[in-house]
Each structure stands twice: as structure tokens, then as C-alpha cells.
XYZ file of C-alpha atoms in Angstrom:
454
model
C -9.065 23.975 -52.470
C -6.351 22.954 -50.025
C -8.089 20.463 -47.688
C -6.557 22.175 -44.633
C -7.271 25.764 -45.713
C -9.013 28.036 -43.249
C -11.661 30.179 -44.934
C -12.439 33.592 -43.477
C -15.715 35.058 -44.730
C -14.852 38.723 -45.030
C -14.924 41.379 -47.739
C -11.728 43.240 -47.134
C -12.626 44.261 -43.568
C -12.749 41.920 -40.589
C -16.285 41.472 -39.275
C -17.028 42.004 -35.613
C -17.315 38.243 -35.233
C -14.920 36.094 -37.240
C -16.807 33.322 -38.968
C -14.224 30.578 -39.343
C -14.882 27.282 -41.130
C -12.360 24.462 -41.243
C -12.734 22.107 -44.161
C -10.699 18.922 -43.682
C -10.422 16.544 -46.609
C -13.589 17.883 -48.212
C -15.790 16.790 -45.278
C -18.556 18.932 -43.842
C -17.434 21.910 -41.842
C -17.554 21.899 -38.065
C -20.266 24.530 -37.994
C -22.455 22.437 -40.312
C -22.044 19.430 -38.071
C -22.906 21.454 -35.001
C -26.191 22.505 -36.617
C -27.398 18.906 -36.374
C -26.398 18.479 -32.737
C -29.030 18.991 -30.105
C -27.304 20.542 -27.113
C -28.003 18.743 -23.839
C -26.232 18.088 -20.597
C -24.682 14.635 -20.424
C -21.888 14.517 -17.853
C -20.847 11.059 -16.718
C -17.927 9.774 -14.649
C -15.042 8.346 -16.636
C -14.407 4.632 -17.044
C -11.375 5.049 -14.797
C -13.512 6.502 -12.020
C -16.102 3.755 -12.399
C -13.431 1.058 -12.263
C -11.830 2.455 -9.113
C -12.794 0.322 -6.129
C -11.354 0.321 -2.611
C -12.258 -2.934 -0.796
C -11.685 -1.433 2.649
C -13.960 1.522 2.001
C -16.590 -0.691 0.374
C -16.758 -2.964 3.411
C -16.200 -0.519 6.267
C -18.522 2.163 4.883
C -21.318 -0.403 4.635
C -20.980 -1.373 8.294
C -24.008 0.441 9.707
C -23.499 -0.803 13.257
C -23.144 1.599 16.176
C -20.665 0.993 19.013
C -21.763 0.157 22.537
C -22.518 3.553 24.139
C -21.365 2.254 27.521
C -17.841 1.465 26.336
C -15.220 3.800 24.905
C -14.476 3.049 21.284
C -11.128 1.336 20.651
C -10.008 1.396 17.019
C -7.521 -1.296 16.061
C -8.282 -0.789 12.388
C -6.260 2.188 11.122
C -2.643 1.747 10.029
C -1.711 5.237 11.193
C 0.806 5.192 14.072
C -0.011 8.778 15.035
C -3.676 8.229 15.966
C -3.272 7.759 19.729
C -0.386 10.217 20.180
C 1.832 7.646 21.892
C 4.267 7.313 18.985
C 5.476 10.812 18.087
C 8.250 11.258 15.585
C 11.677 12.212 16.885
C 12.312 15.891 17.773
C 15.160 15.926 15.216
C 12.639 15.112 12.501
C 10.307 17.896 13.591
C 13.187 20.364 13.848
C 14.339 19.477 10.335
C 10.923 20.466 9.026
C 10.932 23.724 10.993
C 14.379 24.617 9.682
C 13.386 23.852 6.092
C 10.300 26.027 6.422
C 12.144 28.898 8.131
C 14.898 28.882 5.505
C 12.487 30.128 2.848
C 14.348 28.036 0.255
C 11.627 25.502 -0.424
C 8.532 27.514 -1.303
C 8.706 27.089 -5.060
C 8.332 24.266 -7.551
C 10.861 21.448 -7.534
C 11.639 19.113 -10.433
C 8.864 16.558 -10.816
C 11.157 13.732 -9.652
C 12.419 15.751 -6.681
C 15.384 17.998 -5.935
C 18.708 16.505 -7.011
C 20.125 17.134 -3.531
C 17.222 15.230 -1.923
C 17.601 12.319 -4.328
C 21.322 12.233 -3.562
C 20.495 11.903 0.141
C 18.181 8.948 -0.499
C 20.775 7.302 -2.743
C 23.450 7.743 -0.093
C 21.179 6.395 2.656
C 20.269 3.188 0.795
C 23.469 2.613 -1.183
C 25.349 -0.583 -0.383
C 27.822 -2.763 -2.254
C 25.179 -5.443 -2.836
C 22.745 -2.931 -4.350
C 24.513 0.271 -5.434
C 22.343 3.223 -6.418
C 22.886 6.842 -7.442
C 20.656 9.898 -7.531
C 19.626 9.019 -11.100
C 18.100 5.814 -9.683
C 15.779 7.708 -7.310
C 12.330 9.144 -8.025
C 10.686 11.096 -5.198
C 6.915 10.747 -4.944
C 3.925 11.948 -2.990
C 3.997 9.119 -0.464
C 4.666 5.440 -1.064
C 1.178 5.075 -2.550
C 2.119 7.281 -5.483
C 5.367 5.382 -5.842
C 3.372 2.173 -6.283
C 0.999 3.895 -8.706
C 3.857 5.138 -10.893
C 5.502 1.708 -10.919
C 2.293 -0.001 -12.005
C 1.670 2.659 -14.636
C 5.153 2.311 -16.144
C 5.250 -1.498 -16.124
C 1.728 -2.578 -17.120
C -0.731 -1.790 -19.901
C -4.502 -2.306 -19.824
C -5.191 -5.980 -20.447
C -1.975 -7.161 -18.831
C -1.893 -8.715 -15.359
C 0.096 -8.300 -12.172
C 0.690 -10.787 -9.358
C -0.514 -9.603 -5.947
C -0.304 -11.246 -2.497
C -3.382 -12.654 -0.774
C -3.814 -11.435 1.910
C -2.366 -8.154 0.734
C -2.608 -4.390 0.819
C -5.858 -3.422 -0.910
C -4.347 -0.438 -2.757
C -2.693 -2.752 -5.300
C -6.097 -3.868 -6.531
C -7.560 -0.370 -6.359
C -4.829 1.130 -8.520
C -4.523 -1.731 -10.992
C -8.212 -2.136 -11.744
C -8.621 1.609 -12.280
C -5.944 1.298 -14.993
C -7.562 -1.722 -16.630
C -4.870 -4.088 -15.330
C -5.950 -7.570 -14.278
C -5.155 -8.821 -10.759
C -3.946 -12.361 -10.122
C -3.687 -13.323 -6.467
C -0.927 -15.560 -5.175
C -1.384 -17.168 -1.776
C 0.461 -16.512 1.465
C 0.478 -19.438 3.900
C -0.407 -18.661 7.537
C 0.929 -22.027 8.717
C 4.341 -21.010 7.320
C 4.374 -17.519 8.843
C 2.818 -16.144 5.669
C 5.480 -17.355 3.245
C 4.470 -17.397 -0.438
C 3.084 -20.556 -2.021
C 5.759 -20.501 -4.707
C 4.322 -23.255 -6.901
C 0.931 -21.578 -7.002
C 2.629 -18.223 -7.669
C 4.567 -19.555 -10.643
C 1.471 -21.253 -12.077
C -0.187 -17.829 -12.452
C 2.468 -16.369 -14.744
C 1.660 -16.065 -18.441
C 2.701 -13.962 -21.432
C 0.593 -11.049 -20.152
C 2.191 -10.885 -16.691
C 3.772 -7.435 -16.271
C 5.187 -7.616 -12.746
C 5.219 -9.369 -9.399
C 4.434 -7.327 -6.278
C 6.286 -8.443 -3.147
C 5.364 -6.685 0.110
C 7.997 -7.291 2.784
C 7.537 -6.689 5.702
C 3.858 -7.301 5.138
C 0.710 -5.305 5.583
C -1.608 -6.893 6.789
C 0.371 -9.895 8.075
C 3.289 -8.372 9.971
C 5.440 -11.114 8.452
C 9.089 -10.775 7.407
C 10.521 -13.068 4.737
C 13.792 -14.849 5.412
C 16.762 -14.395 3.096
C 16.309 -17.957 1.846
C 12.641 -17.410 0.979
C 13.388 -14.134 -0.797
C 16.026 -15.921 -2.881
C 13.413 -18.492 -3.914
C 11.024 -15.705 -4.946
C 13.788 -14.082 -6.978
C 14.539 -17.432 -8.628
C 10.935 -17.626 -9.857
C 11.112 -14.061 -11.192
C 14.434 -14.748 -12.929
C 13.221 -18.002 -14.440
C 10.040 -16.383 -15.775
C 11.627 -13.003 -16.663
C 9.142 -11.028 -14.560
C 10.245 -7.731 -12.934
C 9.506 -7.123 -9.261
C 7.733 -4.217 -7.604
C 9.036 -4.408 -4.034
C 6.764 -2.604 -1.576
C 9.265 -2.038 1.247
C 7.555 0.800 3.109
C 8.025 -1.181 6.354
C 11.677 -1.924 5.555
C 13.849 -2.081 8.700
C 10.715 -2.196 10.884
C 11.438 -5.741 12.043
C 11.698 -7.138 15.528
C 15.014 -8.062 17.130
C 14.680 -11.800 16.500
C 14.792 -11.499 12.690
C 16.498 -9.514 9.942
C 15.130 -7.442 7.089
C 16.722 -8.103 3.686
C 16.057 -5.574 0.898
C 15.227 -7.614 -2.204
C 17.666 -5.736 -4.420
C 20.622 -6.865 -2.311
C 19.946 -10.504 -3.162
C 19.892 -10.438 -6.965
C 21.837 -8.924 -9.829
C 19.604 -10.543 -12.453
C 16.056 -9.418 -11.649
C 15.134 -5.756 -12.260
C 13.443 -4.335 -9.177
C 11.521 -1.146 -8.457
C 11.644 -0.693 -4.683
C 9.041 1.599 -3.099
C 9.519 3.230 0.293
C 8.902 6.433 2.197
C 8.988 8.366 5.453
C 5.483 7.381 6.569
C 6.054 4.376 8.806
C 9.661 4.233 9.979
C 9.717 7.937 10.800
C 6.061 7.940 11.965
C 4.917 10.808 9.712
C 2.393 9.337 7.225
C 0.784 12.724 6.659
C 3.975 14.282 5.303
C 3.546 12.343 2.042
C 7.100 11.715 0.940
C 7.891 8.458 -0.799
C 10.416 7.183 -3.297
C 11.175 4.661 -5.993
C 14.619 3.068 -6.100
C 15.483 1.686 -9.534
C 17.673 -1.428 -9.322
C 18.619 -2.594 -12.803
C 22.225 -3.787 -12.906
C 21.748 -5.814 -16.095
C 20.111 -2.855 -17.864
C 16.904 -4.790 -18.507
C 14.744 -1.724 -17.856
C 17.121 0.365 -19.946
C 16.341 4.034 -20.468
C 12.713 3.391 -21.389
C 11.464 2.544 -17.893
C 13.487 5.346 -16.330
C 12.224 7.842 -18.887
C 8.693 6.512 -18.429
C 8.833 7.114 -14.678
C 10.060 10.665 -15.270
C 7.233 11.332 -17.711
C 4.636 9.886 -15.349
C 5.989 11.965 -12.461
C 5.368 15.081 -14.561
C 1.605 14.629 -14.297
C 1.960 16.299 -10.904
C 4.948 18.325 -9.743
C 6.328 15.906 -7.199
C 6.069 15.737 -3.405
C 6.056 18.584 -0.896
C 9.184 20.709 -1.331
C 9.465 21.536 2.383
C 9.708 17.848 3.298
C 12.304 17.431 0.551
C 14.256 20.291 2.089
C 14.150 18.565 5.483
C 15.182 15.176 4.113
C 18.936 15.569 4.587
C 18.609 16.272 8.302
C 15.906 13.633 8.771
C 18.097 10.901 7.307
C 21.340 12.038 8.911
C 20.244 13.275 12.328
C 17.471 10.934 13.490
C 19.082 9.004 16.378
C 19.240 5.210 16.316
C 17.572 5.227 19.727
C 14.383 6.543 18.110
C 14.167 3.591 15.733
C 15.045 1.127 18.495
C 12.432 2.513 20.884
C 9.728 2.318 18.208
C 10.544 -1.311 17.422
C 10.820 -2.225 21.092
C 7.340 -0.851 21.704
C 5.857 -2.613 18.674
C 7.407 -5.960 19.615
C 6.185 -5.645 23.205
C 2.657 -4.896 22.026
C 2.805 -7.687 19.448
C 3.852 -10.215 22.092
C 1.186 -8.986 24.479
C -1.557 -9.129 21.861
C -0.479 -12.492 20.472
C -0.321 -14.059 23.921
C -3.718 -12.742 24.959
C -5.527 -13.734 21.764
C -3.836 -17.147 21.481
C -5.414 -18.065 24.828
C -8.949 -17.375 23.542
C -10.821 -20.438 22.224
C -11.852 -19.959 18.608
C -9.060 -17.539 17.681
C -5.768 -18.393 15.930
C -3.381 -15.437 15.864
C -0.260 -15.663 13.696
C 2.772 -14.230 15.452
C 4.169 -11.183 13.582
C 7.851 -10.413 13.068
C 7.625 -6.761 12.049
C 5.537 -3.889 10.669
C 2.496 -2.783 12.702
C -0.025 -5.581 12.350
C -1.138 -8.988 13.504
C -3.532 -11.323 11.704
C -5.972 -13.453 13.687
C -7.817 -16.440 12.275
C -11.427 -16.979 13.362
C -12.601 -20.590 13.654
C -16.004 -19.764 12.238
C -17.426 -23.206 13.060
C -17.246 -22.171 16.713
C -19.177 -18.947 16.047
C -22.167 -20.231 14.037
C -24.294 -17.115 14.539
C -21.858 -15.145 12.358
C -21.771 -15.861 8.655
C -18.276 -14.460 8.108
C -15.505 -12.196 9.415
C -17.441 -9.062 8.449
C -20.399 -10.004 10.675
C -17.983 -11.028 13.439
C -16.320 -7.599 13.417
C -19.650 -5.768 13.189
C -20.933 -7.473 16.328
C -17.610 -6.894 18.071
C -18.104 -3.164 17.491
C -21.764 -3.255 18.555
C -21.162 -5.172 21.779
C -17.610 -4.293 22.839
C -16.783 -1.074 20.921
C -13.633 -2.664 19.500
C -13.043 -2.142 15.793
C -10.740 -4.490 13.863
C -10.642 -4.773 10.081
C -12.209 -7.930 8.654
C -9.580 -9.569 6.468
C -12.097 -9.819 3.643
C -10.716 -6.312 3.013
C -7.449 -8.053 2.124
C -9.073 -10.846 0.071
C -8.678 -13.262 3.001
C -11.982 -14.099 4.716
C -12.376 -15.415 8.257
C -9.403 -13.500 9.636
C -9.183 -10.075 11.253
C -6.292 -7.605 11.238
C -5.238 -5.963 14.507
C -3.129 -2.787 14.558
C -0.529 -2.961 17.332
C 0.451 0.730 17.595
C -2.042 1.587 20.349
C -0.878 2.300 23.922
C -0.307 -0.835 26.004
C -3.162 -0.159 28.422
C -5.583 0.197 25.498
C -4.237 -2.981 23.888
C -4.833 -4.880 27.140
C -8.361 -3.527 27.394
C -9.094 -4.404 23.763
C -7.861 -7.962 24.199
C -9.958 -8.325 27.354
C -13.075 -7.192 25.498
C -12.345 -9.529 22.589
C -12.018 -12.384 25.062
C -15.347 -11.510 26.678
C -16.988 -11.311 23.249
C -15.639 -14.688 22.148
C -16.620 -16.385 25.410
C -20.185 -15.133 24.980
C -20.500 -16.405 21.401
C -18.283 -19.491 21.332
C -19.980 -22.820 20.626
C -18.436 -26.256 20.471
C -18.404 -27.535 16.929
C -20.500 -30.612 16.240
C -18.637 -33.728 17.294
C -16.089 -31.857 19.412
C -17.888 -31.699 22.770
C -15.209 -33.850 24.352
C -12.542 -31.307 23.408
C -14.678 -28.460 24.750
C -15.070 -30.213 28.077
C -11.323 -30.312 28.650
């Protein structure tokens, strides 16, 4: 008998129920095998689900402390600029969305990588002679988070490793570990405004290293790398033949005393996948539109990486079509004044917060140069009743109703991250409460009484 023949047990007429047996290679039929199976419920989460771990959620959700009922809660923990209502997007941005919706043109499915017209707008917006791109180099995604996910999925296999900043955005670890990709942390140096420890970075690279993630400007540090430092990072990547995933969601969100340099403008040798989106610069994180820009002037990625990104994007049918329809007007019509006012506010708040916290004994803030955050070191020897930054932040909530994220969430203990998007009056109040908290719990370290007496 043909080993792949399907036998139908009938005698000329089809029975009411077709009894079909498939005999493959002479082995027992499926129905015979099923006879020996005892049916029972056994539903378990997948390995991918079990391996998915979000450090922020794991730490914050386990904080069982209640805020002081006599003080209004001030949250300096959420990287969402819309929370307090003081940083609305520009009216041109809102109108672009209304027009796209009213047009009725964007209610159907779009290509998984986004409308060609929308990708052309992104390419035109970011094109420059130092890093030319076309629509074919653009993949639209559901927020920058999905852009990062697609890049990791196309570059790394289970068992390979990626290089991730410490402190760094926790999503890198969450995504990678769920895919079976190993994380190797390279160090950022607070005493050097969070520049990368390049020697330590290069020592981590091996034959299984799939990519280097560079987040500039930085979440959680608020740091902005200089052109010279970026060139040194690129030199390491070129020397070791490691592609770069550039998380540039805060691109152009830098203060007036420094300049943002897109990584792709500084190298023709290193292939770079740059991830960005509308969320931060346009202050609409809930609209979930991101993008990947493929910079590959030496054709190192070739068609395989491009095709891989297209295939991966087909798992879901791309980002919201209405936002795509609004993209042209958002990019072309948002006034420069809107961007300038946002940055002016953030710099003012950053200066205010840095100045206030730097004056508090036991705290060591690191001055930011962009993004929406400021990192503050805690001299734990002066706060002996707290074991670590997590306990410090728990008690700060319980006593002063001020919530900052412990930097253990970013793999960097004994620091806290402060979000600087809150209204100025709330920032002042928060800093005042933090000062009161520190004064109540500060102790002179052993052998330093003389310094404390000054």
C-alpha cells in the first residue's frame, strides 16, 4: 500500500460519518494511537511566557507600601509626558489626526510595513547627505517598542547574546530573554556623564554577539553622547563587526547646550537599525506609531535582513492606519516653536531639580542633557536604615507620598530615576519633600563626623 494513501472505509456509499485513517510509512494509524491516550486537561503557559520578565513591574508591583494619606501623591516614576496635562501635543498634530479620521480613507488594512506614502514621509523627514534613506529603508511599527522587538528578532537567535547598557531601558531585557537571547550588560559611567566604558564593552563581545544596543539620548540617564564618543562606539562595532540597534526615540530631545547626532550620520561602515517614533518628541505615546530606519550603505545586511523585517512585520498588520494617514501633516506642519517650547520646559525643570537635589546631603544627582529623566545617586552609607534603593523609595512613598523609580529597575542599584515632565510647582514640592525625607534619615558615616559638622 502507498504509505501516504488515505483509506475510506465505505462500501460504495458514503457513511454518515467518514471514518478516515491515515497510514504513514506503515506506522499505526492516528485513531489507534488516540485509543491509548487518556484525555485530560493540561494547559500550561508557553516557555516564552514563562521567560518574559519585566524588572520594573516585578519591583514596583511588589512595593506594598501605602502613601502618606496627609500628602497628595506625586508620581515622578512614569515616563509618560501626558500624565499631568501640562505638556499637550501641538494643535496641528491633533488636527492632522482629526482630518485623517474624517477623510474616511484610513479605515482599512494597510501593508504590514506601513503605507508607502507614510514611509516616504519618514524617509524625507530623516534623509540627509550623511545618512541617505528611501521609503524602502523604512518599516513602520506599533510604537518604538515593537520596532525594537522586530530588530532583536531579525538580528538574534536563541542562544546568541546582545550588548545592553547598564543602567538601561528594561524592555531590552524583557524582550530578549523572552526570545531566549542572552543579555550582556556594558557599563555607563556616571562620573563621565554616563559615557560608555568602551574597554569593558569590547571585552564582552564574542562569536555569539548578535548586536549592540545604543540608547541615545538615554532613558533612564537623560544623557546625550558627544559626536566624539559616538565615533568611538562605532569604531568598536566596526572593529568587531557587530551591527548596532540604535534606540533613538528621544532623538532631537536635547537641551540647548548640546547637540544630538544620529548614529547613522557618523559611519558608512557599520550597519545600523535606528528605532524611533512619535511618542516622545510629539508627546503622543498612546498613538503607538514607531519606525525602523535601515542604514546599510555597504550592503552588509543585504536583502536578508530587510526581507526578515518584512516577514516579522506580517505577524501583525502594522500600526494604526489613522495615525499613518496623519503622518504627513504631523511631520510637515508641526511648528518649530512647539519643539522649542517642550525642550525649554524640560531644561528648566531639569536645572531646577538638579539644583535642588544637589544641595541635599546624601544625594548625588547627575545633570541630564536631554530626554525626560534625571538619575540621582544615593549615598547609602548615610542612610543605614535602608538596605537599598528599593527600600529608600518605598519609605519615600510612605512618608512623603513621592514616588520615584528605584534604579534597580534599570540594573543599577543605589540610584533613583526622576521624571522631569511634571509641572514646575509640583517639581518644587517634590524636591522639598525629598529634602525633608533625607534630612530626617541622614546619618554621618562612621569616621566622617568632622565633615558632617561643617
